[in-house]
PDB file of C-alpha atoms in Angstrom:
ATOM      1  CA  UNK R   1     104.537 106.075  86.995  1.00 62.00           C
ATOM      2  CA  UNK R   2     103.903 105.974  83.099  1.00 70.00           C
ATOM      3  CA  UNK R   3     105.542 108.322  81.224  1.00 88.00           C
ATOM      4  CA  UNK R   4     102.709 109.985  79.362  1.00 93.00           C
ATOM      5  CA  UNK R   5      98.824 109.374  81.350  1.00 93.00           C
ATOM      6  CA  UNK R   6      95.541 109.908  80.012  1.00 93.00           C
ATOM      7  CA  UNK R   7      91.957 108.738  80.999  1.00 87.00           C
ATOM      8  CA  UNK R   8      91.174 105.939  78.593  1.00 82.00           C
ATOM      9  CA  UNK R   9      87.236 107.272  78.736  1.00 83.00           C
ATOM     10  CA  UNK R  10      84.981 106.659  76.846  1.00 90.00           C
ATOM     11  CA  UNK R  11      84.154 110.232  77.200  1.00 95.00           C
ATOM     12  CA  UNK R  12      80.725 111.094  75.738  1.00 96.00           C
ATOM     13  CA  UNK R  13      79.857 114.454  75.037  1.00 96.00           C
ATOM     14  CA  UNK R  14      76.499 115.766  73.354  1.00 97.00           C
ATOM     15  CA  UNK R  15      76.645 117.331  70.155  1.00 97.00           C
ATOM     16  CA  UNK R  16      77.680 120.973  70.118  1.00 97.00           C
ATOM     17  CA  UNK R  17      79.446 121.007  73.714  1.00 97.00           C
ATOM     18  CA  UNK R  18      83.082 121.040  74.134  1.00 97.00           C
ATOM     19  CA  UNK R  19      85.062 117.849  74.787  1.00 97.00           C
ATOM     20  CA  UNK R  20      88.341 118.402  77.484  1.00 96.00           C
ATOM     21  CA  UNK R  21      90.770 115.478  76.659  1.00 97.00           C
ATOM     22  CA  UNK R  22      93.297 115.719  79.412  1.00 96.00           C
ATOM     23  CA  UNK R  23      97.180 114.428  79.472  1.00 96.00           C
ATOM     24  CA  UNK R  24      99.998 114.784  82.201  1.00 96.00           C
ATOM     25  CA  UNK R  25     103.599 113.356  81.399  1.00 95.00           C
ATOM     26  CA  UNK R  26     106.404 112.407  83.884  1.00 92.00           C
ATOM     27  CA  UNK R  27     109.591 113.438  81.490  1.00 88.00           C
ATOM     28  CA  UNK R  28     110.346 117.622  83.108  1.00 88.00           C
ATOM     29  CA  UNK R  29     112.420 118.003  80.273  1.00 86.00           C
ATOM     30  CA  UNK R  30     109.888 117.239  77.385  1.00 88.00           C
ATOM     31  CA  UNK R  31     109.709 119.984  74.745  1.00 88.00           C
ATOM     32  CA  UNK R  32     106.948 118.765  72.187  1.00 91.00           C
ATOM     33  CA  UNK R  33     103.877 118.055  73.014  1.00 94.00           C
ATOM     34  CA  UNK R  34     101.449 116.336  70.185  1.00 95.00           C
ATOM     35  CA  UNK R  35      97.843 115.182  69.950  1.00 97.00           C
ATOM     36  CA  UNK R  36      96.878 112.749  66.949  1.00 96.00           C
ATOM     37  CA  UNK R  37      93.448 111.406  66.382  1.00 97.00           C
ATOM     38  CA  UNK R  38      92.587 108.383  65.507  1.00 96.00           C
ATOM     39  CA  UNK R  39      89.483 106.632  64.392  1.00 96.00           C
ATOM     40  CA  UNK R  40      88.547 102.938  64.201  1.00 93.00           C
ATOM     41  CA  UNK R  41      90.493 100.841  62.145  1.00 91.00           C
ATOM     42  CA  UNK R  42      93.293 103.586  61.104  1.00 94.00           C
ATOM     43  CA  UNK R  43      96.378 105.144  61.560  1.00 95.00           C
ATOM     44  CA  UNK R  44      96.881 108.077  64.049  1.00 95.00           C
ATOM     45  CA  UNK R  45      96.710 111.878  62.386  1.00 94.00           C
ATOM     46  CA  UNK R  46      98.323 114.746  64.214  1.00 93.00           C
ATOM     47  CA  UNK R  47      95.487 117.546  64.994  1.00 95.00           C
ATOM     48  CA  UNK R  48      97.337 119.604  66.987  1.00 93.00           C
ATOM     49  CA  UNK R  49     100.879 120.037  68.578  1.00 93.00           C
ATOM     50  CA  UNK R  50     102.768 122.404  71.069  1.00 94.00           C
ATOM     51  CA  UNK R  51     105.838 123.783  72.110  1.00 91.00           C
ATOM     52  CA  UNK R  52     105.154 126.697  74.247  1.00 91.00           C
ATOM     53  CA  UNK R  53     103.628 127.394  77.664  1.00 94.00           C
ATOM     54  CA  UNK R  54      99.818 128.800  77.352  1.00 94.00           C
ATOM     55  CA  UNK R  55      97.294 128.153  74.467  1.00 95.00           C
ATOM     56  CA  UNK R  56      97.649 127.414  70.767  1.00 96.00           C
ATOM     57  CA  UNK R  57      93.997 127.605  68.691  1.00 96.00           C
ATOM     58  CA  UNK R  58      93.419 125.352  65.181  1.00 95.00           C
ATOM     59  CA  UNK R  59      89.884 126.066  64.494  1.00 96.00           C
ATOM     60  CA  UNK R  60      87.522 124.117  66.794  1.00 97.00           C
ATOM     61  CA  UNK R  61      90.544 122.963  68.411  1.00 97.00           C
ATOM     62  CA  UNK R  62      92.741 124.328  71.465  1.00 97.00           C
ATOM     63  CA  UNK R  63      96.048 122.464  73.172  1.00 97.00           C
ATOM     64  CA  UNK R  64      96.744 123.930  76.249  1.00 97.00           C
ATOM     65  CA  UNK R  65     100.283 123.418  77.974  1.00 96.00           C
ATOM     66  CA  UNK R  66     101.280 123.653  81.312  1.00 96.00           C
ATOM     67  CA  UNK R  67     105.154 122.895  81.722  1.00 94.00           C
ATOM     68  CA  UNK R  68     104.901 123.722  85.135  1.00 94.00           C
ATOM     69  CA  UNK R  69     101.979 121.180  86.458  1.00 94.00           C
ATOM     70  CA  UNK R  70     103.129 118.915  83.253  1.00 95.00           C
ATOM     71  CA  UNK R  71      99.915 119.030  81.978  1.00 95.00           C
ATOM     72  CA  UNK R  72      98.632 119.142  78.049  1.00 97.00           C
ATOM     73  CA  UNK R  73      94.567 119.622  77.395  1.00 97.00           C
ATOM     74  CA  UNK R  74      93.227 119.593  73.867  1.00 97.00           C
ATOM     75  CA  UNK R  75      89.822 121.034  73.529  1.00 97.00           C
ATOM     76  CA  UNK R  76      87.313 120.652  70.976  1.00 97.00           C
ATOM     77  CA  UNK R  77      84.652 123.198  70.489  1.00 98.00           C
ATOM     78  CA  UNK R  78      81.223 122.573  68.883  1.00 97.00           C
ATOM     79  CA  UNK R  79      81.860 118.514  68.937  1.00 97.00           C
ATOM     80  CA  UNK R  80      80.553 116.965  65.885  1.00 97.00           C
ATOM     81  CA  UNK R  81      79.813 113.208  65.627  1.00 96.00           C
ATOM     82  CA  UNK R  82      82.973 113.076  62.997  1.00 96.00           C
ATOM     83  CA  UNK R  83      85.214 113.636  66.040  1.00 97.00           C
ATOM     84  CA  UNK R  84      84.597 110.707  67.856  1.00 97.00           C
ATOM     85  CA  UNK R  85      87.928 108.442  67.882  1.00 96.00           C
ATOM     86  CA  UNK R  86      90.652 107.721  69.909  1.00 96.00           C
ATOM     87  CA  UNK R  87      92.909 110.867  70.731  1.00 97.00           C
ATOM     88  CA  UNK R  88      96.445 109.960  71.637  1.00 96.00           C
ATOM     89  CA  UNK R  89      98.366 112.534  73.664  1.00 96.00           C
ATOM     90  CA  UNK R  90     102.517 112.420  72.929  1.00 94.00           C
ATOM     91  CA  UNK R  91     105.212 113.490  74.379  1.00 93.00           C
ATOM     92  CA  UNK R  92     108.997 113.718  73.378  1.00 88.00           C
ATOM     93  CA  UNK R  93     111.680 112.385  76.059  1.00 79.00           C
ATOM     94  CA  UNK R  94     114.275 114.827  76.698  1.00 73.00           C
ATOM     95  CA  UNK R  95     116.581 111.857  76.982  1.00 68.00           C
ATOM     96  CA  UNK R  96     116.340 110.235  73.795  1.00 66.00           C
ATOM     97  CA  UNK R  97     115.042 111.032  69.834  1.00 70.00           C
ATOM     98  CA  UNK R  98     111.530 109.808  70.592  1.00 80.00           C
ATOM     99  CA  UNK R  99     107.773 110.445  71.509  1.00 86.00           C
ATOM    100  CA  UNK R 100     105.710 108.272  73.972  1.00 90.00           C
ATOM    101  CA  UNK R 101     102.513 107.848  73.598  1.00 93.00           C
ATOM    102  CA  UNK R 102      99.644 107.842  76.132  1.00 93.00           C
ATOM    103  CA  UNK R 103      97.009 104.750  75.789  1.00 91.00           C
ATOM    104  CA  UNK R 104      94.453 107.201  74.565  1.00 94.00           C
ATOM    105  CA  UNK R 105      91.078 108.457  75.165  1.00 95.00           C
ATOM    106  CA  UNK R 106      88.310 107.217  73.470  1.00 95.00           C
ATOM    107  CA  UNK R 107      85.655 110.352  72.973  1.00 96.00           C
ATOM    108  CA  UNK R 108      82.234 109.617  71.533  1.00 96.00           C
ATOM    109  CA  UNK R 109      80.175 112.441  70.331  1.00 96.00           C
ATOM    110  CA  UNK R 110      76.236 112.002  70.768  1.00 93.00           C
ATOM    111  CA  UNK R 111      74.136 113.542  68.292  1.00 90.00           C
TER     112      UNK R 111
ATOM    113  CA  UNK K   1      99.809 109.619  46.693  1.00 64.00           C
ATOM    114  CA  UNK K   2     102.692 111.011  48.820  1.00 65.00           C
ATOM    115  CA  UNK K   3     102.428 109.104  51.664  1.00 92.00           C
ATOM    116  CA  UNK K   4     103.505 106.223  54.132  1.00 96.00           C
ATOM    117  CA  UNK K   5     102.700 102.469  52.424  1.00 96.00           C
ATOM    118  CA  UNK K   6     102.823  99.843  54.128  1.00 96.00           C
ATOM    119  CA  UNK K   7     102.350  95.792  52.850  1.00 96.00           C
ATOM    120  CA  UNK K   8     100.790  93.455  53.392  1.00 97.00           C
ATOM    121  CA  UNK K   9      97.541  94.853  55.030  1.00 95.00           C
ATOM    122  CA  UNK K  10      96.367  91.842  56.510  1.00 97.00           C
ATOM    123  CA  UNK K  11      98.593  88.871  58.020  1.00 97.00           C
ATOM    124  CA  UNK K  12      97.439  85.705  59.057  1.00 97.00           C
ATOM    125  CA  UNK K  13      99.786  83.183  60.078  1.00 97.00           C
ATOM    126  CA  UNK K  14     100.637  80.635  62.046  1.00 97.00           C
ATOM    127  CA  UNK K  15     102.752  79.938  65.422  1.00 97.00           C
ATOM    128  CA  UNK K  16     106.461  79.780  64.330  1.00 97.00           C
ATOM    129  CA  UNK K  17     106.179  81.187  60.991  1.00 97.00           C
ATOM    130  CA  UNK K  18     108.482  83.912  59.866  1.00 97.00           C
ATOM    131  CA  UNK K  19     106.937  86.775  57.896  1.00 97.00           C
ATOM    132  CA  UNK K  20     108.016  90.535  56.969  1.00 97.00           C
ATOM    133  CA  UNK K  21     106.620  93.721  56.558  1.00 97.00           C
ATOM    134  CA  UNK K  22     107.439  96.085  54.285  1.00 97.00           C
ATOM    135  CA  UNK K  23     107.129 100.472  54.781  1.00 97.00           C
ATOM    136  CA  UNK K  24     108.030 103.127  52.319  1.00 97.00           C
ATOM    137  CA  UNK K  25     107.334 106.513  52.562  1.00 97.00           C
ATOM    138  CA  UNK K  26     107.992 109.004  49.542  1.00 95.00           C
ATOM    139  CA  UNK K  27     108.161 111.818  52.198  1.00 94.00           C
ATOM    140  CA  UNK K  28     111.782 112.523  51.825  1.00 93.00           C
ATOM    141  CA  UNK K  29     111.925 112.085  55.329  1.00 92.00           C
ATOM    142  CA  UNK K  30     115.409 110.955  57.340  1.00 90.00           C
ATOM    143  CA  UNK K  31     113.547 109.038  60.158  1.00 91.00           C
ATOM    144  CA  UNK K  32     111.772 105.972  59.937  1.00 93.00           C
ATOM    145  CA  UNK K  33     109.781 103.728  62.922  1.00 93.00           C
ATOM    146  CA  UNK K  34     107.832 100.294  63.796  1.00 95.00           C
ATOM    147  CA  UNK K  35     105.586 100.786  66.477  1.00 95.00           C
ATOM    148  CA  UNK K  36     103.450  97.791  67.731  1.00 96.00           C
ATOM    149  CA  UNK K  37      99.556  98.764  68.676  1.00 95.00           C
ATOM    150  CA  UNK K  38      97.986  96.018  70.853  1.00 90.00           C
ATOM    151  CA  UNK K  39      94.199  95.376  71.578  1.00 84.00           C
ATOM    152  CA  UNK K  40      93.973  98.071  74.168  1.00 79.00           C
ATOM    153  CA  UNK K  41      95.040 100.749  71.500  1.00 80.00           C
ATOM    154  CA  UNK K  42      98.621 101.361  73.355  1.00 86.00           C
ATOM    155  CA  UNK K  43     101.066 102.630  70.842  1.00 91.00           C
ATOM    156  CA  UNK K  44     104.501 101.322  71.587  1.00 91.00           C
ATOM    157  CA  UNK K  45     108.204 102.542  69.735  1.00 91.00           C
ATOM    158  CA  UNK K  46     109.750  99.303  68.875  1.00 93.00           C
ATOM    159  CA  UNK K  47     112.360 100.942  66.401  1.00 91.00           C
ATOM    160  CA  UNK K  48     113.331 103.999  64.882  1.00 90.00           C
ATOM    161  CA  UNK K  49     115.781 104.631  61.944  1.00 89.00           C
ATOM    162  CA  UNK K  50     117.331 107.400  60.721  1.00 87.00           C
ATOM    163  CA  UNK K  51     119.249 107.940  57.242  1.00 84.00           C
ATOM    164  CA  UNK K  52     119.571 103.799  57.318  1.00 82.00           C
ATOM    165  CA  UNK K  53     121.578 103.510  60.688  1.00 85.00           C
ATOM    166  CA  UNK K  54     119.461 102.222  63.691  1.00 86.00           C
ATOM    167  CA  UNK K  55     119.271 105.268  66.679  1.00 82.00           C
ATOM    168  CA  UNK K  56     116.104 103.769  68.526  1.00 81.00           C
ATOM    169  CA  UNK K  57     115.601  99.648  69.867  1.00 80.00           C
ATOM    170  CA  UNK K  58     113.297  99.418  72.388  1.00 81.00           C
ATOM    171  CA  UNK K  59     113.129  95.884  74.551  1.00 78.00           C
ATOM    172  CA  UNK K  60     111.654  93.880  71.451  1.00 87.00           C
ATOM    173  CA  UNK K  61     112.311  90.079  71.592  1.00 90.00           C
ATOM    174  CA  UNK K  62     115.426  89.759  69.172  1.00 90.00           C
ATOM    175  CA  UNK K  63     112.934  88.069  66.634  1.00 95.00           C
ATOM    176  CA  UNK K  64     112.361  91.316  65.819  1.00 95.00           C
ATOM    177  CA  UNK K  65     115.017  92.414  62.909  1.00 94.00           C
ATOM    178  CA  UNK K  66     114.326  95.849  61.196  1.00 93.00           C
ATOM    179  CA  UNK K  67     116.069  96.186  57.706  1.00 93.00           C
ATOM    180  CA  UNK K  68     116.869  99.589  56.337  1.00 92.00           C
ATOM    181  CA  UNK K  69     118.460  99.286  52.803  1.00 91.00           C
ATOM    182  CA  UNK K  70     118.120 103.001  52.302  1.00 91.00           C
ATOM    183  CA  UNK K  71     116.252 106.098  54.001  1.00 89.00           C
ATOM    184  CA  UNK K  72     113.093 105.876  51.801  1.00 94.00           C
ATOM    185  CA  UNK K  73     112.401 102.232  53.414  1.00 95.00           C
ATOM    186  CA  UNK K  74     112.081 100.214  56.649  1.00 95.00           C
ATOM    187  CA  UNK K  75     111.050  96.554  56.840  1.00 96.00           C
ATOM    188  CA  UNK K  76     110.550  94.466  59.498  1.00 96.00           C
ATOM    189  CA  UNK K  77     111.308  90.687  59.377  1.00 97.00           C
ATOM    190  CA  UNK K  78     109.406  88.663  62.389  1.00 96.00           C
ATOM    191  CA  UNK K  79     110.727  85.260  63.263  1.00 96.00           C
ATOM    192  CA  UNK K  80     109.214  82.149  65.392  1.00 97.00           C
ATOM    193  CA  UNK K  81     106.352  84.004  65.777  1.00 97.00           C
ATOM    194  CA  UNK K  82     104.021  83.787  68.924  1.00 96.00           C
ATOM    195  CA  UNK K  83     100.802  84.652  69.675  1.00 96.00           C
ATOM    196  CA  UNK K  84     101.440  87.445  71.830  1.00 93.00           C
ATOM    197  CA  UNK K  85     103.045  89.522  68.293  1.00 95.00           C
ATOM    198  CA  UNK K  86      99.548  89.569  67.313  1.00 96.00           C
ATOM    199  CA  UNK K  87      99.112  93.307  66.978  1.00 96.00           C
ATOM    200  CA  UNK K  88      99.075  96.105  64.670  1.00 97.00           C
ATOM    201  CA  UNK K  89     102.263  97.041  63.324  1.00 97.00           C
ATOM    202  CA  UNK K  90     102.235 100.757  62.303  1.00 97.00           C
ATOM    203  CA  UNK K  91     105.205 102.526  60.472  1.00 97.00           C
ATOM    204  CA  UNK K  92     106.005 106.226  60.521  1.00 95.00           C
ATOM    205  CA  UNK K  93     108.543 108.251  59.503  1.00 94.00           C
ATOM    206  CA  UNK K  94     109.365 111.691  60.016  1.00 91.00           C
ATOM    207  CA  UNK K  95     111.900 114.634  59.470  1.00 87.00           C
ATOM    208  CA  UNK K  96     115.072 114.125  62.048  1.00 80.00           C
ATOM    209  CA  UNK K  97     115.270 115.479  65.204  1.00 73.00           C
ATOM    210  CA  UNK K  98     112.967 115.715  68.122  1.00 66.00           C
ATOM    211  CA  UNK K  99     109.714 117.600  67.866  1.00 73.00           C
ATOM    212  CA  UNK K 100     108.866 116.841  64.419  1.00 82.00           C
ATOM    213  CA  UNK K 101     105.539 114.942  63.379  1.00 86.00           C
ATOM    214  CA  UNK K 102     105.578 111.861  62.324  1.00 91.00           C
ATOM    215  CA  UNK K 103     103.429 110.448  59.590  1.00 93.00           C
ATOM    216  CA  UNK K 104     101.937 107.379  59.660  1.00 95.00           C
ATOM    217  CA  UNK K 105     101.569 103.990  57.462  1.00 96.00           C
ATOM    218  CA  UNK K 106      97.697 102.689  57.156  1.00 96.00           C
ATOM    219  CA  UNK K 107      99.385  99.673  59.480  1.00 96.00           C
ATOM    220  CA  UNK K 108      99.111  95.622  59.347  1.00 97.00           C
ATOM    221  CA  UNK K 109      97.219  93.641  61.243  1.00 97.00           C
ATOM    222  CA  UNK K 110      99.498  90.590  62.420  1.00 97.00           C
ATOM    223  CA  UNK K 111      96.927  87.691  63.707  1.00 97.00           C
ATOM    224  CA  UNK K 112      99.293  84.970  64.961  1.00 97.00           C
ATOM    225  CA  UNK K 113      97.318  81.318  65.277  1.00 96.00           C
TER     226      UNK K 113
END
């Protein structure tokens, strides 16, 4: 089993709706939970990250944690075509000073 | 800027060659990283330093040889290189201890011929 899962996509989503990028990890002991975006041809950007069971809001964006199912969601309200990328969900081990990555989702936004 | 740089940009060499890359970040961070991004976008820790002394080597072929001469800096010297180290080479660094984001370099693409 990989340590940190996602759905590679692409995930296409009209305009205006909200996009659901998904994530479940393997580590029970992870503590930090990060999403970073990242668009053709650059270097990831953290958008959002999360300690705590439950919701945390950043504007049009939600990360949702559930220790319990080991599950992280990041939500994007009111998509806009400037949030298609790649969104890489990350996970620190418990077991060592590091975060693994997931391969990504690519999410394309259709005007 | 305050930021993570890294050089060269762009790296085209042949089989066999040995080349380096150079990071700095102005962050006053304590914890630097390589990670290697191949052409399905996975994002893989090769090595992570922090205040100069090595805490993090993943399996990475022993060509691989990280240099920290001081906290503010990481490079990474390639040897023999093959085509499968063609790749994007990314470097981040970060405040120590686990939870904390990391920022990263604007990367190098490695094309090995």
């Amino acid at each position: 089993q990989k340590e940190v899962e996602q759905n590679s996509g692409p995930l296409s989503v009209p305009e205006g709706a909200i996009a659901s990028l998904n994530c479940t990890y393997s580590d029970r002991g992870s503590q930090s939970f990060f999403w970073y975006r990242q668009y053709s041809g650059k270097s990831p950007e953290l958008i959002m990250f999360i300690y705590s069971n439950g919701d945390k809001e950043d504007g049009r964006f939600t990360a949702q944690l559930n220790k319990a199912s080991q599950y992280v969601s990041l939500l994007i309200r009111d998509s806009q075509p400037s949030d298609s990328a790649t969104y890489l969900c990350a996970v620190s081990l418990s077991s060592a000073s590091k975060i693994i990555f997931g391969s990504g989702t690519r999410l394309s936004i259709r005007p | 800027d305050t930021a993570v740089s890294q050089t060269p940009k762009y790296l085209v060499t042949q089989m066999g060659n040995d080349k380096s890359i150079k990071c700095e970040q102005n962050l006053g961070h304590d914890t630097m990283y390589w990670y290697k991004q191949d052409s399905k976008k996975f994002l893989k820790i090769m090595f992570s330093y922090n205040n100069k002394e090595l805490i993090i080597n993943e399996t990475v072929p022993n060509r691989f040889s990280p240099k920290s001469p001081d906290k503010a800096h990481l490079n990474l010297h390639i040897n023999s290189l093959e085509l499968g180290d063609s790749a994007v080479y990314f470097c981040a660094s970060s405040l120590a201890g686990e939870g904390n984001e990391q920022f990263f370099g604007p990367g190098t693409r490695l094309t090995v011929l």
